[in-house]
Tab-separated table of C-alpha atoms in Angstrom:
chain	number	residue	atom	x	y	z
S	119	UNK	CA	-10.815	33.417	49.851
S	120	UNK	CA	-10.644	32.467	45.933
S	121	UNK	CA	-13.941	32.242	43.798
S	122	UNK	CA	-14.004	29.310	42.134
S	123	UNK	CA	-15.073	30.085	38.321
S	124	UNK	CA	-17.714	28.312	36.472
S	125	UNK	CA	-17.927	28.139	32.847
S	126	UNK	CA	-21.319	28.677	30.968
S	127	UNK	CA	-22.426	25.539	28.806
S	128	UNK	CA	-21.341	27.458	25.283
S	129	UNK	CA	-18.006	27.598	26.722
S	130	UNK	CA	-17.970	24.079	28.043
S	131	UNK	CA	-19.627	22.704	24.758
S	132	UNK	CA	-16.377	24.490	22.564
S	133	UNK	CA	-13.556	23.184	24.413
S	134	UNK	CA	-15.275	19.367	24.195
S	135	UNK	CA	-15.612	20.171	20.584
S	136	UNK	CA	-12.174	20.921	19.612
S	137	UNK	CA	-10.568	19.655	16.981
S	138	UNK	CA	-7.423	19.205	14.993
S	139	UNK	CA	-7.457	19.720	11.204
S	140	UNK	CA	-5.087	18.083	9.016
S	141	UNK	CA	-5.078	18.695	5.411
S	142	UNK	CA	-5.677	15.604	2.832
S	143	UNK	CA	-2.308	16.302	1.018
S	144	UNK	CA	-0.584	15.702	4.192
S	145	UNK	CA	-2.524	12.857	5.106
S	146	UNK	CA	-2.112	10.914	2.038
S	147	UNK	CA	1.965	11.949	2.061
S	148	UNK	CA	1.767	9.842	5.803
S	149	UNK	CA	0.238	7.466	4.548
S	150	UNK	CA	2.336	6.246	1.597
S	151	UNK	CA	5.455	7.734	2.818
S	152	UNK	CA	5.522	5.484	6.160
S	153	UNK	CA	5.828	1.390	4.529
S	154	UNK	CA	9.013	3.446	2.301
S	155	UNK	CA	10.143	4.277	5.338
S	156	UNK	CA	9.941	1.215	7.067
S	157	UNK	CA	11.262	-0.678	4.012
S	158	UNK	CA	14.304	1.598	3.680
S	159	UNK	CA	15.237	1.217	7.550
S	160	UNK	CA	14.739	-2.126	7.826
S	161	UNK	CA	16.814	-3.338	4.701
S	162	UNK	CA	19.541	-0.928	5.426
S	163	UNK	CA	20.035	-1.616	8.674
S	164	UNK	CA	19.838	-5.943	8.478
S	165	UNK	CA	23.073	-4.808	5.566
S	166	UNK	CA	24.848	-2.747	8.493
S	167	UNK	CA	24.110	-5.050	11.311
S	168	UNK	CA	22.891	-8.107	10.823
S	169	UNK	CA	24.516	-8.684	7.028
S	170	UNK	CA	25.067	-12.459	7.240
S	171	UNK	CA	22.300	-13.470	9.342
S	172	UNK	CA	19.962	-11.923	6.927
S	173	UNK	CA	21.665	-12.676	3.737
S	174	UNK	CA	22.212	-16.485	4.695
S	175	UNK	CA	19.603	-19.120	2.024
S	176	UNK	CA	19.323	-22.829	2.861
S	177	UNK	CA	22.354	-23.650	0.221
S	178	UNK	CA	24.743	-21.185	2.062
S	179	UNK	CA	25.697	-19.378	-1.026
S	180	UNK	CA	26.628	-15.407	-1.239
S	181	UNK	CA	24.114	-12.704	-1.255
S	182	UNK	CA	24.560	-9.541	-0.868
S	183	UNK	CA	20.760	-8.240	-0.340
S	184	UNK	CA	18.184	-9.723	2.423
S	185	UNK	CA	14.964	-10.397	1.746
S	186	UNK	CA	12.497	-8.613	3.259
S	187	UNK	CA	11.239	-11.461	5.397
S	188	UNK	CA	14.732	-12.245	6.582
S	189	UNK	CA	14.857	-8.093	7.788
S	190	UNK	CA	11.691	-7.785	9.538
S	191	UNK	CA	11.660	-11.664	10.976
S	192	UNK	CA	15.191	-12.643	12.476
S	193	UNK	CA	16.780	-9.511	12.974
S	194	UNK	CA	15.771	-6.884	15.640
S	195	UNK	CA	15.162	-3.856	15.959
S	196	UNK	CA	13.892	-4.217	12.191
S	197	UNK	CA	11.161	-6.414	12.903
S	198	UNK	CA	9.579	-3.760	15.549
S	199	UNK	CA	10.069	-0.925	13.126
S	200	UNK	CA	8.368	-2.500	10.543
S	201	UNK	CA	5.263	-3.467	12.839
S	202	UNK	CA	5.427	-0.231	14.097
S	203	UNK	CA	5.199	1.451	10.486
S	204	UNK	CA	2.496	-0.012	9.476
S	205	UNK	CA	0.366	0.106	12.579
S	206	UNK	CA	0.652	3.697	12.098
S	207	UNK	CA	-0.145	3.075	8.557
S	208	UNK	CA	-2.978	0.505	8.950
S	209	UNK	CA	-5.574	2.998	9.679
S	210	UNK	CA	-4.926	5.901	7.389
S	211	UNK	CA	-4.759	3.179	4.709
S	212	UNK	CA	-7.965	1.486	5.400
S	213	UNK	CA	-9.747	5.624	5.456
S	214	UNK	CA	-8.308	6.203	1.845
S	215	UNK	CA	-9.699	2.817	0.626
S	216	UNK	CA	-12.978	4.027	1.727
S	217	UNK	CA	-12.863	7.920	1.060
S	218	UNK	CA	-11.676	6.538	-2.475
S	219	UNK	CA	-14.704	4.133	-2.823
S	220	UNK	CA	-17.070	7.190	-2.058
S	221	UNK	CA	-15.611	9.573	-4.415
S	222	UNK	CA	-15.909	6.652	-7.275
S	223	UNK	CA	-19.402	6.283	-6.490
S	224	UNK	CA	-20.280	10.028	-7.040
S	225	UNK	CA	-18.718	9.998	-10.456
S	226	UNK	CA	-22.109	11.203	-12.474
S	227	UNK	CA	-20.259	10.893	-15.517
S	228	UNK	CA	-20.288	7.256	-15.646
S	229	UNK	CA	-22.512	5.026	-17.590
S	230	UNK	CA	-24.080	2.071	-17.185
S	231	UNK	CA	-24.758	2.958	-13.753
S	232	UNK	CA	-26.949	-0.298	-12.757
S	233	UNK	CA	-23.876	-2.330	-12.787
S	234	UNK	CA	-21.280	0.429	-11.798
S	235	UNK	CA	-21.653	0.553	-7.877
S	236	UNK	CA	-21.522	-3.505	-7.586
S	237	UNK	CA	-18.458	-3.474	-9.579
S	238	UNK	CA	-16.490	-0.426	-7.633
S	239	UNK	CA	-17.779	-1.794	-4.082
S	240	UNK	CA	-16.306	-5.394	-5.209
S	241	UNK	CA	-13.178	-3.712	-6.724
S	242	UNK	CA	-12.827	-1.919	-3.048
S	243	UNK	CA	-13.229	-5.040	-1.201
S	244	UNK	CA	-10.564	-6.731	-2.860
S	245	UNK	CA	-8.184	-3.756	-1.968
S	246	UNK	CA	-9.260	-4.161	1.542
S	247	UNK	CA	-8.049	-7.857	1.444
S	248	UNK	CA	-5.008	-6.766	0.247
S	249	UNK	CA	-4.374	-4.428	2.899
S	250	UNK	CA	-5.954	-7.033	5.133
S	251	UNK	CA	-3.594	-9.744	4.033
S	252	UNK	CA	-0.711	-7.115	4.269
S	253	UNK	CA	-1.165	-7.044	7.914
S	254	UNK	CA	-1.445	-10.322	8.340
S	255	UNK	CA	2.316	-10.409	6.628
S	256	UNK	CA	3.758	-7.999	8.781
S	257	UNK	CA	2.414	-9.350	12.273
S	258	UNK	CA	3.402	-13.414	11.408
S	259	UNK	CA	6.752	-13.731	10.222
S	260	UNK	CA	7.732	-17.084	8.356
S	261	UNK	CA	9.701	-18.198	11.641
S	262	UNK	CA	6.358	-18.074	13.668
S	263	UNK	CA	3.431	-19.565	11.271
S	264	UNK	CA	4.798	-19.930	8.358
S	265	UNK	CA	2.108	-21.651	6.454
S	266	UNK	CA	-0.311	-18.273	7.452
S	267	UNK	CA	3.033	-16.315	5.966
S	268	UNK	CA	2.566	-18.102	2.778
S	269	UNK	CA	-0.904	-17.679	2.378
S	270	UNK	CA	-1.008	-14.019	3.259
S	271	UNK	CA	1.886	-13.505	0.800
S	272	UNK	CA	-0.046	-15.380	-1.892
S	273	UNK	CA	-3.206	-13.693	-0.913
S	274	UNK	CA	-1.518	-10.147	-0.645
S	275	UNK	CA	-0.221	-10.446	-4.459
S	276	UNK	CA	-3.589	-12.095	-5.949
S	277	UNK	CA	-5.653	-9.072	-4.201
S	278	UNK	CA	-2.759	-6.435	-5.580
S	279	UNK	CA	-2.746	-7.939	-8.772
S	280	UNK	CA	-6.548	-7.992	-9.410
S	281	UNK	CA	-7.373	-4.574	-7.914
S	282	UNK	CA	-4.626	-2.570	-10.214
S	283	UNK	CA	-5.854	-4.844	-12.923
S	284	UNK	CA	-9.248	-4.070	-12.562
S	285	UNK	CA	-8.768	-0.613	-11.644
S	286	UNK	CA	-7.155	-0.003	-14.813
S	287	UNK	CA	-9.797	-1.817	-17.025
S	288	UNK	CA	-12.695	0.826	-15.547
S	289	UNK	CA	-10.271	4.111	-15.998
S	290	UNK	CA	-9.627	2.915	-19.624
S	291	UNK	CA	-13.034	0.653	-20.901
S	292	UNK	CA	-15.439	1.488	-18.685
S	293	UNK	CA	-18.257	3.646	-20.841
S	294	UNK	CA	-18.740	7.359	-19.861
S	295	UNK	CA	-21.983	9.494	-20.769
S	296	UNK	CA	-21.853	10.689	-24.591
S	297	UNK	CA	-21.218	14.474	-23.600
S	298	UNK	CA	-18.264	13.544	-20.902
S	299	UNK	CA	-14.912	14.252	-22.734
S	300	UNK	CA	-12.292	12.483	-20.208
S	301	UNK	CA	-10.185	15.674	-19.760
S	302	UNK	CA	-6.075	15.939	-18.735
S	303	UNK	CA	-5.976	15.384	-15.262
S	304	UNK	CA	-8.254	12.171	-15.561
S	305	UNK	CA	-5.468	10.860	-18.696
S	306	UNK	CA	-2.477	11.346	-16.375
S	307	UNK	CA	-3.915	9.743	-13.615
S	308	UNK	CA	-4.618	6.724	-15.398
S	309	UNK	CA	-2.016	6.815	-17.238
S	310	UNK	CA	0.700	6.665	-14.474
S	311	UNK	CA	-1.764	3.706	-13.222
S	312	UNK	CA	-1.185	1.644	-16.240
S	313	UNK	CA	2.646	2.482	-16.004
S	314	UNK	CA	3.054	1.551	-12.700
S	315	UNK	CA	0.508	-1.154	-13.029
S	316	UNK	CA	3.100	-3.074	-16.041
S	317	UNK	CA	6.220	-2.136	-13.946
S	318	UNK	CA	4.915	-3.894	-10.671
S	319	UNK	CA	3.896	-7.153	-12.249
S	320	UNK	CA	6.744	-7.483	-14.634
S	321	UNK	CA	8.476	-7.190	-11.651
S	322	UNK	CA	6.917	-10.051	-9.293
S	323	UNK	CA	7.317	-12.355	-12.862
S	324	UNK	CA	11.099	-11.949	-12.871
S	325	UNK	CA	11.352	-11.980	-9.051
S	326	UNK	CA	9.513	-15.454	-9.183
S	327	UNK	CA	12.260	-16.131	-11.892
S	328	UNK	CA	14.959	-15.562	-9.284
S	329	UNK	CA	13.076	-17.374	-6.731
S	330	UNK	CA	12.640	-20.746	-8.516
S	331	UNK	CA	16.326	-20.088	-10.190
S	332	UNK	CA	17.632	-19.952	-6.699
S	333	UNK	CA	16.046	-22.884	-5.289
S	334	UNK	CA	16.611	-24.869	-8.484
S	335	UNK	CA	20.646	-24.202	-8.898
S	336	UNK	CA	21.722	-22.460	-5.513
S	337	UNK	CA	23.757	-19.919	-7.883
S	338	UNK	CA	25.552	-17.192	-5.965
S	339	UNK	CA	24.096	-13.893	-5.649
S	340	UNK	CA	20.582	-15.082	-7.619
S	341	UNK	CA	18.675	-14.819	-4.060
S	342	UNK	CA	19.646	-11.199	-3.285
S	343	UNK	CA	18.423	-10.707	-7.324
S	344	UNK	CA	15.088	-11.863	-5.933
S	345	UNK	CA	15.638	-9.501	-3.400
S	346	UNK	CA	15.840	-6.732	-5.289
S	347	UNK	CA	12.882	-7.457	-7.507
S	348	UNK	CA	10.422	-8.175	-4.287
S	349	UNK	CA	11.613	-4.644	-3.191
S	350	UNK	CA	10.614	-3.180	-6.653
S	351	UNK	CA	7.077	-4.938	-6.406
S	352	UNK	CA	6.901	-3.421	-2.817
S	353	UNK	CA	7.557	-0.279	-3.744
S	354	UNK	CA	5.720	0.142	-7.334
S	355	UNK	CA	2.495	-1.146	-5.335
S	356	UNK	CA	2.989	1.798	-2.948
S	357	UNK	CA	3.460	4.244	-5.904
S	358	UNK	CA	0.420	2.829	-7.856
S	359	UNK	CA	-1.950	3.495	-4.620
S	360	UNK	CA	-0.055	7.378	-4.103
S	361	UNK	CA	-1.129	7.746	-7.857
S	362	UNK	CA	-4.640	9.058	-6.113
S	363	UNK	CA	-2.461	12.391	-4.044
S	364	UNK	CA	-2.902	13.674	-7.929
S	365	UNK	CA	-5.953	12.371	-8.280
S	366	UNK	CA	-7.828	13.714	-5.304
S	367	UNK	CA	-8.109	17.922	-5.766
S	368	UNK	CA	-5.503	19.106	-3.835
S	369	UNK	CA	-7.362	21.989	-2.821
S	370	UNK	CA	-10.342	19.120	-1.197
S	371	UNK	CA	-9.423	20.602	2.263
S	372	UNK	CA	-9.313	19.110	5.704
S	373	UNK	CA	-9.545	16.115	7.666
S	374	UNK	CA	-10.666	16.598	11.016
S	375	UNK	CA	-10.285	15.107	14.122
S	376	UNK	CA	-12.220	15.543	17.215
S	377	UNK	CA	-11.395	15.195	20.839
């Protein structure tokens, strides 16, 4: 006859308290390497598969790129990849916004601290509407509700556009204490901020150029040069937000996660 072993309440307490670490660097990598992914996969495979579907405008001129609402809203299995992404994304997304926040808010060097908090928190929030509206753009394609696509699309680039903005005004203008020198690390972050900053919004300028061109003169190939530009804002918004993997010490350690 077999004893039946019972465990003491130590033991029973450890194994309900395990937990998976995973560290920060990898975490933010996940995070910002995910929407390139989905971006990458989606375009290249609506140019393999689906080339004239997704290149086709109302004036049935040639293009030879797809937007990236004609990839992820016509053509399969793009559009599931891309919802797929950045559900995976969504959440690790939303944690940085607010691990970032926090870390801001301990910064002891700063003055004028009366006024400092109000201004990060609101800074924060508008991020969070960006990633908010970003959502809302990947889950309602133009075919489905396209005034909602519009106004996420509008909202999505007002929210980008004001956070780097403002982001960059407090790294650069934003007084510190008299003895605070800002030291190397601190000048390179910022400084690929600004650069990325200029690069993203001269690029939604010329891709509205494009845009308007298009639907003005229904010249060949000056949709897929809108194209092109909306993938450079896409991707310069995801390298301005990875600018905070050199930011954040690399040696901060671990996430955990219990189960």
């Amino acid at each position: 006859m077999s004893s039946v072993q019972f465990k003491t309440k130590e033991e029973t307490k450890q194994i309900m308290s395990s937990r998976a670490h995973v560290s920060m660097r990898h975490f933010l990598l996940f995070a910002y390497s995910l929407p390139c992914f989905a971006l990458f996969s989606c375009v290249g495979l609506s140019l393999l598969k689906d080339f004239e579907k997704s290149t086709r405008t109302h004036c049935n001129v040639f293009n030879f790129l797809p937007s990236i609402s004609a990839s992820i809203g016509d053509c399969e299995p793009q559009r599931y990849i891309w919802r797929l992404c950045f559900a995976l994304d969504s959440v690790p997304r939303y944690a940085i916004a607010f691990l970032q926040l926090r870390r801001l808010l301990n910064r002891h060097h700063i003055a004028l601290q009366e006024i400092y908090p109000l201004v990060q928190i609101t800074n924060s929030a508008i991020h969070i509407l960006e990633l908010t509206f970003l959502l809302l753009l990947t889950y309602i394609s133009s075919n489905e509700i396209k005034w909602i696509h519009e106004c996420s699309f509008i909202g999505f680039m007002i929210c980008s556009l004001v956070h780097m903005l403002l982001t960059v005004l407090i790294d650069y203008f934003w007084p510190r204490t008299i003895n605070y020198r800002v030291n190397d690390q601190e000048k390179l972050t910022r400084g690929k901020r600004l650069k990325w900053f200029l690069v993203n919004i001269m690029s939604f300028f010329i891709s509205l150029y494009f845009y308007f061109r298009h639907n003005d003169y229904c010249e060949p190939n000056i949709y897929s040069m809108y194209c092109l530009f909306e993938y450079f804002v896409v991707l310069t918004n995801i390298a301005y937000h990875a600018v905070v993997m050199d930011e954040w010490d690399q040696n901060a350690g671990q996430i955990q996660f219990f189960y």
